[in-house]
Coordinates of C-alpha atoms in Angstrom, one line a residue:
Chain A
M1 CA -13.2 -3.7 -11.4
T2 CA -15.5 -7.1 -12.0
A3 CA -12.9 -8.4 -9.4
V4 CA -12.8 -5.8 -7.1
L5 CA -16.5 -6.3 -6.9
K6 CA -16.6 -9.7 -6.3
H7 CA -14.1 -9.2 -3.7
E8 CA -15.5 -6.7 -1.8
L9 CA -18.9 -8.5 -2.3
R10 CA -17.5 -12.0 -0.7
I11 CA -15.9 -9.8 2.5
Y12 CA -19.4 -7.6 2.6
F13 CA -21.3 -11.0 2.6
R14 CA -18.8 -13.4 4.6
S15 CA -18.8 -10.6 7.6
L16 CA -21.6 -9.1 8.7
T17 CA -21.6 -6.2 7.6
A18 CA -24.0 -6.1 4.6
Y19 CA -26.2 -8.5 7.1
V20 CA -26.0 -5.9 10.0
F21 CA -26.9 -3.4 7.2
G22 CA -29.9 -4.4 5.6
A23 CA -31.4 -6.0 9.4
F24 CA -31.3 -2.2 10.2
L25 CA -32.3 -0.5 7.3
L26 CA -35.0 -3.3 6.7
A27 CA -36.4 -3.2 10.7
F28 CA -36.4 0.5 10.9
V29 CA -38.4 0.7 7.5
G30 CA -40.7 -2.2 8.6
L31 CA -41.5 -0.1 12.0
G32 CA -42.3 3.1 10.0
S33 CA -44.6 1.3 8.4
M34 CA -46.2 -0.4 10.8
L35 CA -46.5 2.8 12.4
Y36 CA -47.8 4.7 9.5
N37 CA -49.3 2.2 7.1
L38 CA -50.4 -0.2 9.8
Q39 CA -51.5 1.4 13.0
A40 CA -52.3 4.8 11.6
A41 CA -53.9 3.4 8.8
V42 CA -51.9 6.2 7.0
S43 CA -52.3 4.7 3.3
N44 CA -49.2 6.7 2.2
F45 CA -45.5 4.4 2.1
E46 CA -44.0 7.8 1.1
F47 CA -44.1 9.4 4.7
V48 CA -42.3 6.0 6.2
L49 CA -38.9 6.4 4.1
S50 CA -39.3 9.8 4.5
F51 CA -39.5 8.6 8.4
G52 CA -36.9 6.3 7.5
C53 CA -34.8 8.3 6.1
L54 CA -32.9 8.6 10.1
V55 CA -31.8 6.2 9.7
F56 CA -29.0 6.5 7.2
V57 CA -27.2 8.5 10.1
V58 CA -26.1 5.6 11.3
I59 CA -25.5 2.4 9.2
V60 CA -24.1 4.3 6.1
P61 CA -21.0 4.8 8.1
I62 CA -21.3 1.3 9.6
L63 CA -21.1 -0.3 5.6
T64 CA -18.5 2.3 4.5
M65 CA -15.8 3.1 7.6
R66 CA -13.5 -0.2 6.8
V67 CA -14.6 -0.1 2.6
I68 CA -10.8 2.4 2.2
A69 CA -9.5 2.6 6.3
E70 CA -9.0 -1.3 6.9
E71 CA -7.1 -1.5 3.4
R72 CA -4.5 0.9 4.4
K73 CA -4.1 -0.8 8.6
L74 CA -3.5 -3.9 6.2
K75 CA -1.4 -2.7 4.1
T76 CA -2.9 -4.0 0.8
D77 CA -3.5 -1.2 -1.2
Q78 CA 0.1 -1.7 -2.0
L79 CA -1.5 -4.2 -3.8
L80 CA -4.0 -2.5 -4.9
Y81 CA -1.5 -0.1 -6.1
S82 CA 0.8 -2.9 -7.8
L83 CA -2.0 -4.6 -9.3
P84 CA -2.3 -4.1 -13.3
I85 CA -5.6 -2.0 -12.8
S86 CA -6.1 2.0 -12.4
T87 CA -8.0 3.4 -9.0
T88 CA -10.6 4.7 -10.7
E89 CA -12.0 0.3 -11.2
V90 CA -11.3 0.2 -7.9
I91 CA -13.3 3.2 -6.1
M92 CA -15.4 1.9 -8.7
G93 CA -15.7 -1.7 -7.5
K94 CA -15.8 -0.4 -4.1
Y95 CA -18.6 1.3 -5.0
L96 CA -20.4 -0.9 -7.0
A97 CA -20.2 -3.6 -4.3
L98 CA -21.9 -1.2 -1.4
L99 CA -24.6 -0.1 -4.1
L100 CA -25.3 -3.7 -4.0
V101 CA -24.8 -4.4 -0.7
Y102 CA -28.2 -1.3 -0.3
L103 CA -30.2 -2.3 -3.1
I104 CA -30.9 -6.6 -1.9
P105 CA -32.7 -4.4 1.5
L106 CA -33.9 -2.3 -0.9
C107 CA -35.8 -4.5 -3.7
I108 CA -37.8 -6.1 -0.2
I109 CA -38.6 -2.8 0.6
S110 CA -40.4 -2.4 -2.6
L111 CA -42.4 -5.3 -2.5
Y112 CA -44.2 -3.4 1.0
P113 CA -46.5 -0.5 -1.7
L114 CA -47.8 -3.3 -3.4
I115 CA -48.4 -5.8 -0.4
F116 CA -50.3 -2.6 1.5
S117 CA -51.9 -2.0 -2.1
Q118 CA -53.9 -5.7 -1.4
F119 CA -55.4 -4.0 1.6
G120 CA -56.2 -0.5 -0.5
D121 CA -55.4 2.1 -1.8
V122 CA -52.3 3.3 -2.8
Y123 CA -51.0 5.2 -4.7
L124 CA -47.8 4.0 -6.2
P125 CA -46.2 6.7 -8.7
T126 CA -45.6 8.8 -5.4
S127 CA -44.4 5.1 -4.1
Y128 CA -41.9 4.1 -6.3
G129 CA -40.8 7.5 -7.2
S130 CA -40.2 8.0 -3.5
I131 CA -38.1 4.4 -3.0
F132 CA -36.6 5.5 -6.1
A133 CA -35.4 9.0 -4.0
F134 CA -34.2 6.8 -1.9
F135 CA -32.1 4.6 -3.1
L136 CA -30.4 7.8 -5.1
L137 CA -30.1 9.8 -1.4
G138 CA -28.0 6.3 0.6
A139 CA -26.6 6.2 -3.2
A140 CA -25.0 9.7 -2.4
L141 CA -24.9 9.0 1.4
I142 CA -22.4 6.9 0.5
S143 CA -19.8 8.2 -1.8
I144 CA -19.7 10.4 1.1
G145 CA -18.8 7.2 3.9
L146 CA -16.5 5.8 0.8
F147 CA -14.6 9.1 0.3
I148 CA -14.4 9.3 4.9
S149 CA -13.0 6.3 4.5
S150 CA -10.4 7.0 1.9
L151 CA -8.9 10.2 4.7
T152 CA -7.8 7.5 6.9
D153 CA -6.8 3.9 7.8
N154 CA -8.9 4.3 11.9
Q155 CA -12.1 2.9 11.3
G156 CA -13.5 4.4 14.3
F157 CA -12.4 7.2 12.9
A158 CA -14.0 7.1 9.1
A159 CA -17.1 5.7 11.0
G160 CA -17.5 9.2 13.7
I161 CA -16.6 11.5 11.4
G162 CA -19.4 9.5 8.5
I163 CA -22.4 10.3 12.2
A164 CA -21.3 13.6 12.4
V165 CA -21.5 14.6 8.0
I166 CA -24.3 12.9 7.5
L167 CA -26.0 14.5 11.3
L168 CA -25.6 18.1 10.8
N169 CA -26.4 17.1 6.7
Y170 CA -30.0 15.5 8.0
Y171 CA -30.7 18.9 11.1
S172 CA -28.8 21.4 8.3
V173 CA -32.3 22.3 7.4
S174 CA -34.2 23.1 11.4
L175 CA -30.0 24.3 11.6
S176 CA -30.6 27.1 9.3
E177 CA -33.6 29.0 11.0
Y178 CA -31.1 29.3 13.6
V179 CA -28.3 31.2 11.7
S180 CA -28.3 34.7 11.6
T181 CA -30.2 36.1 8.6
S182 CA -28.3 39.3 8.1
A183 CA -25.7 40.1 6.2
L184 CA -22.4 40.5 8.5
G185 CA -23.6 37.5 10.2
S186 CA -23.1 35.2 7.2
L187 CA -20.1 37.4 5.6
I188 CA -18.0 36.4 9.4
A189 CA -19.6 32.9 9.6
L190 CA -18.5 32.1 5.7
C191 CA -15.5 33.3 6.2
V192 CA -14.9 30.8 9.3
I193 CA -16.5 28.1 7.2
I194 CA -14.1 29.3 4.1
F195 CA -11.1 29.2 6.8
A196 CA -12.4 26.0 8.0
L197 CA -12.1 24.2 4.4
A198 CA -8.7 25.4 3.4
L199 CA -7.5 23.9 6.5
I200 CA -9.3 21.1 5.6
I201 CA -7.1 21.2 2.6
R202 CA -4.0 22.0 3.8
Y203 CA -4.4 19.1 6.3
V204 CA -5.8 16.4 3.0
T205 CA -3.0 17.5 0.9
K206 CA -0.4 18.6 2.3
N207 CA 0.5 21.3 0.2
D208 CA 0.7 24.4 1.2
S209 CA 0.3 26.3 -1.7
L210 CA -3.3 24.7 -2.8
A211 CA -4.5 25.8 0.5
Y212 CA -3.3 29.7 0.4
G213 CA -5.1 29.9 -3.5
F214 CA -8.0 28.5 -2.2
C215 CA -8.3 30.4 0.5
I216 CA -7.9 33.8 -0.8
I217 CA -9.7 33.0 -3.9
L218 CA -13.1 32.1 -2.0
L219 CA -12.0 35.0 0.4
A220 CA -11.6 37.3 -2.8
A221 CA -14.6 36.5 -4.0
L222 CA -16.8 37.4 -1.1
A223 CA -15.5 40.5 -1.3
I224 CA -16.2 41.6 -4.5
L225 CA -19.8 40.0 -3.4
C226 CA -19.8 42.3 -0.4
W227 CA -18.7 45.4 -2.8
V228 CA -20.8 44.4 -5.6
D229 CA -23.9 43.9 -3.8
V230 CA -24.5 43.6 -0.1
E231 CA -27.9 42.6 0.1
A232 CA -27.2 39.5 -1.6
L233 CA -25.4 38.5 1.4
E234 CA -28.6 38.2 3.1
G235 CA -29.8 35.7 4.6
L236 CA -27.2 33.6 2.7
L237 CA -26.1 31.0 5.1
P238 CA -29.5 29.7 5.4
N239 CA -29.5 29.2 1.6
I240 CA -26.6 27.9 1.4
M241 CA -27.5 25.1 4.7
T242 CA -30.9 24.8 3.0
K243 CA -28.9 23.9 -0.7
L244 CA -26.2 21.3 0.7
S245 CA -29.1 19.8 2.4
L246 CA -29.8 15.2 0.5
F247 CA -32.2 15.0 2.7
E248 CA -34.7 17.7 1.9
R249 CA -34.4 16.8 -1.7
F250 CA -35.4 14.4 -1.2
Y251 CA -38.8 15.5 0.8
V252 CA -39.9 17.0 -2.7
F253 CA -40.4 13.3 -3.9
V254 CA -42.2 12.3 -1.4
N255 CA -44.6 15.8 -1.5
G256 CA -45.2 13.5 -5.0
V257 CA -43.3 15.9 -6.6
F258 CA -40.7 13.7 -9.1
D259 CA -37.7 16.9 -9.3
M260 CA -35.7 15.8 -11.6
T261 CA -33.1 18.8 -10.2
G262 CA -33.3 16.5 -7.0
V263 CA -32.1 13.7 -9.6
V264 CA -29.3 15.3 -11.1
Y265 CA -28.4 16.6 -7.9
Y266 CA -27.9 13.4 -5.9
L267 CA -26.1 12.6 -9.5
S268 CA -23.0 15.2 -9.1
V269 CA -22.9 14.2 -5.2
I270 CA -21.9 11.3 -6.4
V271 CA -19.8 11.7 -9.4
F272 CA -18.0 14.9 -7.2
F273 CA -17.3 12.4 -4.0
L274 CA -16.1 9.4 -6.2
F275 CA -13.8 11.7 -7.9
L276 CA -13.0 13.2 -4.5
S277 CA -11.8 9.4 -3.8
V278 CA -9.9 8.6 -6.4
Q279 CA -7.9 11.4 -5.9
S280 CA -7.3 10.4 -2.5
L281 CA -6.3 7.9 -3.1
E282 CA -4.1 8.6 -6.2
K283 CA -2.7 11.6 -3.8
R284 CA -1.8 8.6 -1.5
R285 CA 1.8 7.5 -4.0
Y286 CA 2.9 10.9 -3.4
N287 CA 4.1 11.3 0.2
Chain B
M1 CA 14.2 -5.2 -18.7
I2 CA 13.9 -2.7 -16.5
S3 CA 15.6 1.1 -16.3
V4 CA 15.8 2.8 -13.6
E5 CA 17.2 5.9 -14.7
H6 CA 18.4 9.4 -12.5
L7 CA 15.1 8.3 -9.9
T8 CA 14.9 10.8 -6.9
K9 CA 12.2 10.3 -4.6
C10 CA 12.3 13.0 -1.3
Y11 CA 9.8 13.2 1.3
G12 CA 9.9 16.9 2.7
D13 CA 13.4 17.5 3.5
F14 CA 14.7 13.9 3.6
V15 CA 15.9 12.4 0.7
A16 CA 14.9 9.5 0.4
V17 CA 16.8 7.7 -2.8
D18 CA 19.5 10.2 -4.8
D19 CA 19.1 10.1 -8.6
L20 CA 19.9 6.7 -8.5
S21 CA 20.2 4.7 -11.9
F22 CA 20.9 1.2 -13.1
E23 CA 19.9 -1.6 -15.4
I24 CA 18.4 -5.2 -14.8
D25 CA 18.8 -7.9 -17.8
E26 CA 16.8 -10.7 -17.8
G27 CA 16.7 -14.2 -16.3
H28 CA 19.6 -13.3 -13.5
V29 CA 18.5 -13.0 -9.6
Y30 CA 19.4 -9.9 -8.5
G31 CA 19.9 -8.7 -4.6
F32 CA 18.7 -5.3 -3.8
L33 CA 21.8 -4.7 -0.2
G34 CA 21.7 -2.3 2.2
P35 CA 21.5 -1.4 5.4
N36 CA 18.1 0.0 7.1
G37 CA 16.9 2.7 5.8
A38 CA 18.6 2.4 2.7
G39 CA 15.9 3.5 0.2
K40 CA 15.2 -0.4 -0.9
S41 CA 11.8 -0.2 -0.1
T42 CA 11.4 3.2 -1.5
T43 CA 13.0 2.0 -5.1
M44 CA 10.8 -1.4 -4.6
N45 CA 7.6 0.5 -4.5
I46 CA 8.4 3.0 -6.5
M47 CA 9.5 0.6 -9.3
T48 CA 6.3 -1.4 -9.2
G49 CA 4.0 2.0 -9.1
C50 CA 2.7 1.7 -5.7
L51 CA 5.1 5.1 -5.4
S52 CA 5.7 8.2 -7.5
A53 CA 8.4 9.6 -7.6
T54 CA 10.5 13.0 -7.3
S55 CA 12.1 13.0 -10.1
G56 CA 13.8 10.2 -13.4
R57 CA 11.8 7.7 -14.2
V58 CA 11.2 3.8 -14.4
L59 CA 10.6 1.9 -18.1
I60 CA 9.9 -1.7 -17.6
D61 CA 10.2 -3.6 -21.2
G62 CA 10.2 -0.1 -22.9
H63 CA 6.9 0.8 -20.8
D64 CA 7.1 3.5 -18.4
I65 CA 5.5 2.4 -15.4
F66 CA 4.0 6.3 -14.8
E67 CA 2.9 6.8 -18.1
E68 CA 1.5 3.1 -19.0
P69 CA 0.5 1.5 -16.0
K70 CA -1.0 -1.5 -16.4
L71 CA 1.1 -3.0 -19.4
A72 CA 3.7 -2.8 -17.1
K73 CA 2.3 -3.6 -13.7
K74 CA 1.7 -6.9 -16.0
L75 CA 5.1 -7.3 -16.2
I76 CA 5.8 -7.2 -13.2
G77 CA 4.6 -9.5 -9.7
Y78 CA 5.4 -8.3 -6.6
L79 CA 5.9 -8.9 -2.8
P80 CA 6.0 -6.1 -0.5
E81 CA 7.7 -6.1 2.6
Q82 CA 4.2 -6.7 4.1
P83 CA 2.1 -9.2 2.8
P84 CA -0.7 -7.8 1.6
L85 CA -3.3 -10.1 2.4
Y86 CA -6.8 -10.3 3.0
M87 CA -7.4 -11.7 6.6
S88 CA -10.0 -13.4 6.3
E89 CA -10.5 -14.7 3.0
S90 CA -8.9 -18.6 2.4
P91 CA -5.3 -18.4 0.1
V92 CA -7.5 -19.9 -2.9
E93 CA -10.0 -16.7 -2.9
Y94 CA -7.2 -14.6 -1.9
L95 CA -5.7 -16.2 -5.8
Q96 CA -8.7 -15.9 -7.6
F97 CA -9.2 -11.4 -6.5
V98 CA -6.1 -11.5 -7.5
G99 CA -6.1 -13.4 -10.4
E100 CA -9.0 -11.4 -11.8
A101 CA -7.8 -8.2 -11.3
K102 CA -4.5 -9.7 -13.1
G103 CA -6.9 -10.1 -16.3
L104 CA -7.2 -14.1 -15.6
R105 CA -10.8 -15.5 -16.6
G106 CA -12.3 -19.0 -16.0
E107 CA -10.3 -22.7 -16.7
E108 CA -6.8 -20.2 -17.8
L109 CA -7.1 -18.3 -14.0
R110 CA -8.3 -21.7 -12.2
Q111 CA -4.8 -23.7 -14.1
Q112 CA -2.7 -20.4 -13.0
I113 CA -4.1 -20.9 -8.8
A114 CA -3.2 -24.4 -9.4
Q115 CA -0.2 -24.1 -10.6
V116 CA 1.5 -21.1 -8.0
I117 CA 0.1 -22.9 -5.1
E118 CA 2.2 -26.2 -6.4
Q119 CA 5.1 -23.8 -6.8
T120 CA 5.0 -22.6 -3.1
R121 CA 4.0 -25.2 -1.4
I122 CA 0.4 -23.9 -0.3
G123 CA -1.5 -26.9 -1.4
D124 CA -2.1 -28.5 2.3
V125 CA -4.0 -24.7 3.8
Q126 CA -5.0 -23.7 0.9
H127 CA -8.8 -24.0 1.9
K128 CA -7.9 -22.5 5.6
R129 CA -8.3 -18.4 6.6
I130 CA -5.3 -16.4 5.9
S131 CA -5.7 -15.2 9.4
A132 CA -5.1 -19.1 10.6
L133 CA -1.4 -19.7 9.0
S134 CA 2.2 -18.5 9.9
K135 CA 3.8 -16.7 9.0
G136 CA 5.8 -19.1 6.2
Y137 CA 2.5 -19.5 4.8
R138 CA 1.8 -15.6 4.8
Q139 CA 5.0 -14.9 3.3
R140 CA 4.1 -17.7 0.8
V141 CA 1.1 -17.1 -0.5
G142 CA 2.8 -13.4 -0.9
I143 CA 4.6 -15.5 -2.9
A144 CA 1.9 -17.1 -4.6
Q145 CA -0.1 -14.0 -5.3
A146 CA 3.3 -12.3 -7.2
L147 CA 3.1 -15.5 -9.7
L148 CA 0.6 -15.3 -10.9
G149 CA -0.3 -14.4 -13.8
K150 CA 3.0 -15.1 -15.2
P151 CA 4.6 -12.4 -14.6
R152 CA 8.4 -11.6 -16.2
V153 CA 10.3 -10.1 -13.6
I154 CA 9.6 -10.6 -9.9
I155 CA 9.8 -8.5 -7.0
L156 CA 10.5 -9.1 -3.2
D157 CA 10.7 -6.8 -0.6
E158 CA 12.2 -8.9 2.3
P159 CA 11.5 -11.7 2.0
T160 CA 12.9 -13.5 4.6
V161 CA 12.3 -11.6 7.5
G162 CA 10.8 -12.7 10.8
L163 CA 11.1 -15.9 9.2
D164 CA 12.2 -18.8 11.6
P165 CA 15.7 -20.2 10.2
I166 CA 14.1 -23.1 8.9
Q167 CA 11.3 -20.9 7.2
I168 CA 14.4 -18.4 5.4
I169 CA 16.3 -21.8 4.0
E170 CA 12.8 -23.2 2.4
I171 CA 12.1 -19.7 0.9
R172 CA 15.0 -18.9 0.1
D173 CA 15.1 -22.1 -2.0
L174 CA 12.0 -21.4 -3.7
I175 CA 13.7 -17.5 -4.7
R176 CA 16.3 -20.1 -6.3
E177 CA 13.7 -22.0 -8.2
L178 CA 12.3 -19.1 -9.1
G179 CA 15.2 -18.0 -10.4
R180 CA 15.3 -20.4 -13.5
S181 CA 12.5 -19.1 -15.2
H182 CA 12.4 -15.5 -13.9
T183 CA 14.1 -12.3 -13.3
V184 CA 13.7 -11.9 -9.7
I185 CA 14.8 -9.3 -7.4
F186 CA 15.3 -9.2 -3.7
S187 CA 16.4 -7.0 -1.4
S188 CA 17.7 -8.0 2.2
H189 CA 19.6 -6.2 5.3
I190 CA 21.7 -10.2 5.2
L191 CA 24.8 -10.3 3.6
S192 CA 25.0 -14.3 3.6
E193 CA 21.3 -14.0 2.1
V194 CA 22.6 -12.5 -0.8
Q195 CA 25.6 -13.5 -1.3
T196 CA 23.9 -17.3 -1.8
I197 CA 21.3 -16.7 -3.2
C198 CA 21.8 -13.7 -6.6
D199 CA 23.8 -13.8 -9.5
E200 CA 24.1 -10.0 -8.5
I201 CA 24.4 -7.6 -6.3
L202 CA 23.4 -4.2 -6.2
M203 CA 24.5 -2.2 -2.6
I204 CA 22.7 0.5 -1.9
A205 CA 23.3 2.9 1.3
H206 CA 21.8 6.8 1.8
G207 CA 19.8 6.1 -1.7
K208 CA 22.0 5.7 -3.5
L209 CA 24.3 3.1 -5.2
V210 CA 27.3 1.7 -4.3
A211 CA 28.0 -1.5 -6.0
F212 CA 27.1 -3.3 -9.1
D213 CA 27.9 -6.4 -9.5
E214 CA 28.3 -9.7 -9.2
P215 CA 29.9 -11.6 -6.0
G216 CA 32.3 -13.0 -6.3
K217 CA 34.2 -9.8 -7.9
L218 CA 32.5 -7.4 -5.2
E219 CA 34.8 -9.6 -2.7
K220 CA 38.1 -8.5 -5.0
R221 CA 37.7 -5.2 -4.8
L222 CA 38.0 -4.9 -1.2
L223 CA 41.2 -3.2 -0.7
S224 CA 42.0 -4.2 3.4
P225 CA 44.8 -6.7 3.4
N226 CA 44.3 -10.1 4.0
E227 CA 44.7 -11.6 7.7
I228 CA 46.6 -14.6 8.3
N229 CA 46.1 -15.0 12.3
L230 CA 47.9 -18.2 13.8
V231 CA 47.9 -20.4 17.4
T232 CA 51.9 -20.7 18.4
D233 CA 53.9 -21.2 21.8
A234 CA 56.7 -19.6 21.3
G235 CA 56.7 -16.1 23.0
A236 CA 55.8 -12.8 21.6
E237 CA 59.5 -11.6 21.4
Q238 CA 60.8 -15.1 19.5
A239 CA 58.2 -15.2 16.9
Q240 CA 58.1 -11.4 16.4
K241 CA 61.6 -12.1 15.6
L242 CA 60.8 -15.5 13.7
L243 CA 58.8 -13.2 11.2
S244 CA 60.8 -9.6 10.8
P245 CA 62.9 -10.8 8.0
I246 CA 59.6 -12.1 6.2
E247 CA 59.5 -9.2 3.4
E248 CA 55.5 -9.2 2.4
I249 CA 54.4 -9.6 6.0
S250 CA 53.1 -5.4 6.5
S251 CA 51.9 -5.8 10.1
V252 CA 51.9 -8.4 13.4
S253 CA 50.0 -8.1 16.5
T254 CA 50.9 -10.5 19.3
S255 CA 48.3 -11.4 22.1
P256 CA 48.7 -14.3 25.0
M257 CA 46.1 -17.2 25.4
D258 CA 45.5 -19.1 28.7
G259 CA 47.7 -21.8 28.5
G260 CA 51.3 -19.8 27.2
Y261 CA 50.1 -20.0 23.9
L262 CA 49.9 -16.5 21.7
R263 CA 47.8 -15.1 18.7
V264 CA 49.4 -13.8 15.9
E265 CA 47.4 -11.8 13.8
I266 CA 49.4 -11.1 10.7
R267 CA 48.5 -8.7 7.8
T268 CA 50.4 -8.7 4.0
D269 CA 49.7 -6.4 1.4
S270 CA 51.4 -9.6 -1.1
G271 CA 48.9 -11.4 -3.3
D272 CA 50.1 -14.6 -3.1
I273 CA 49.1 -15.0 0.5
Y274 CA 50.1 -19.2 0.4
S275 CA 53.5 -18.3 -0.5
V276 CA 53.5 -16.2 2.8
S277 CA 52.1 -18.6 5.3
R278 CA 54.6 -20.8 3.5
K279 CA 57.5 -18.8 4.5
I280 CA 55.7 -19.0 8.4
F281 CA 55.6 -21.9 8.8
N282 CA 59.4 -22.6 7.3
A283 CA 60.3 -19.4 9.6
F284 CA 58.8 -21.9 13.1
K285 CA 59.8 -25.2 11.8
S286 CA 63.2 -24.6 11.3
S287 CA 62.8 -22.9 15.0
G288 CA 61.2 -26.0 16.6
K289 CA 58.0 -24.2 17.8
V290 CA 55.1 -25.3 16.9
L291 CA 51.7 -24.1 15.0
L292 CA 48.9 -24.6 16.2
E293 CA 46.6 -23.5 15.0
M294 CA 46.6 -21.3 11.5
S295 CA 44.1 -19.9 9.2
L296 CA 43.6 -17.5 6.7
K297 CA 41.1 -14.9 6.6
K298 CA 39.5 -13.7 3.2
A299 CA 37.8 -10.5 2.4
N300 CA 34.1 -11.1 2.5
L301 CA 31.1 -9.1 1.7
E302 CA 30.9 -8.0 5.3
D303 CA 33.7 -6.1 4.9
L304 CA 32.8 -4.0 2.1
F305 CA 29.6 -3.9 2.3
I306 CA 30.1 -1.6 6.2
E307 CA 33.1 0.1 4.2
L308 CA 30.7 1.2 1.5
S309 CA 28.2 1.9 3.4
E310 CA 30.5 4.1 5.8
G311 CA 31.6 5.7 2.4
A312 CA 28.5 6.6 1.3
D313 CA 27.5 8.2 4.9
D314 CA 30.5 10.7 4.7
G315 CA 29.6 11.9 1.3
G316 CA 33.1 11.8 0.2
S317 CA 35.2 10.9 -2.7
N318 CA 34.8 7.3 -1.7
A319 CA 30.9 6.6 -2.5
D320 CA 31.7 8.9 -5.4
S321 CA 34.9 6.6 -6.9
N322 CA 32.7 3.7 -6.0
E323 CA 29.1 5.1 -7.7
S324 CA 31.2 5.8 -10.9
E325 CA 33.2 2.1 -11.1
A326 CA 29.1 1.0 -10.5
K327 CA 28.0 3.3 -14.1
E328 CA 31.2 1.7 -15.6
K329 CA 29.7 -1.4 -15.6

């Protein structure tokens, strides 16, 4: 694992990726603190972070697009398979390298509240709580980017899908307001989502029975729910959309609540997508 | 050292490797021979754990490559068809990564890197970026990578493809050198290459093992009759008349050449080809006609190769009998 970690770090710092990522993050957060903390003279650093998290839409896919897609393109993944290291170690090494690249600008950012506190009253616990949540949010998004990169050998495609996924996640709460809250609307939308997921599973695993099984089980669950309690379906879709939003959890920290469920939520997302990445890499051996 | 047992790999309906079984002993150079698409790379990828098998298993020194991948992979150094190189690094950095991944640390790592760099003669370019290296050097870096960690088996997939003649000779010499201290398995679709370097040849066609023997013995197995070609100044009829008394000759064909000469192709079933040629020579000598050229065409691996792979193509009894012979061995 350390071998992969060191190797990845060397590649990031050899190419421009790590610097571009760091520069964008620092520039955006710097801009935010100039607007909020300096010009508007607000002493809450957490507002800067809630403004700054939009930058993830662009910089996370830029950072993660090559991580596995490039290995597949250059056929260096064959080396990784033939070395005496497990797929889990490869994914963990790569993920930790990404986290380190992300932590460096974050360390610089975490000095800002201290600097501002020299010139006025800054409530540091909220600031650092938010920085911690900001780190978790970024880490979760990076794990999603890593997974997307493992699906393809085309970096551009990985970046495009990454941007789309994070952008949708960012706006999912605002979008959920426009979604029908009626039971029928939710039912139809959920059916469509189930079919789409089944199609994706079929494409990724090339396993028909798994995709059909997944589809049928979820549809059956939906039918049972419909039959037992139709009212539960009312507002279900917008609820799900809100619950799935990674950014919405972050705003809880910005509002001054250190939400343990949020922390657990982020960690689960990270573990889930790293697990999927391992499976995706492992799957390559089977076709 | 390596035993492959009933290995089968299917891609959908296409069977790439079909119930392949063989054993490989320590300390020889093995050539994996077959036409393109015969299943060589697939077999090698499975043997090194890069690919799963549909059924069957591969044991490396008793360790199953799927059950105990770490132990098994430590015994193997593998160079895939396309050398898996990171273009932005230098050979030294690249070898450092591979060495660390193979569990080498500190002084041992430095020593082994220096050793493989010397073995593969990439010292001149060790600090250049790999993207700036020629194909021959890239191949060497790939081989150097396989040598790290002192594996007992080196598996090379078509190591000479795409190289120029000088580079090919250098790589072949390197393989021969490695054969002294390692078990080497390398694949190729070029016969002469396998013939000159290998102690044993595994011939594979359409995912099946069609032959497994020493190059010399394989040549002997060729059943087609031996040929004698000559050029003479005799006429076609006269030549036929001169040769007809010789019993061992099974067929004669003649074709006229420029300048009134005649080319004669003679096939014989005789085991002692020199006694046949002596008789031919005496027949011509007594008639006063001159033999301007006389050459013996021995059976070579090329013919055997074509025969065996065509046999497997038919899927007929020929392939089966060859396979059973291979298994007997």
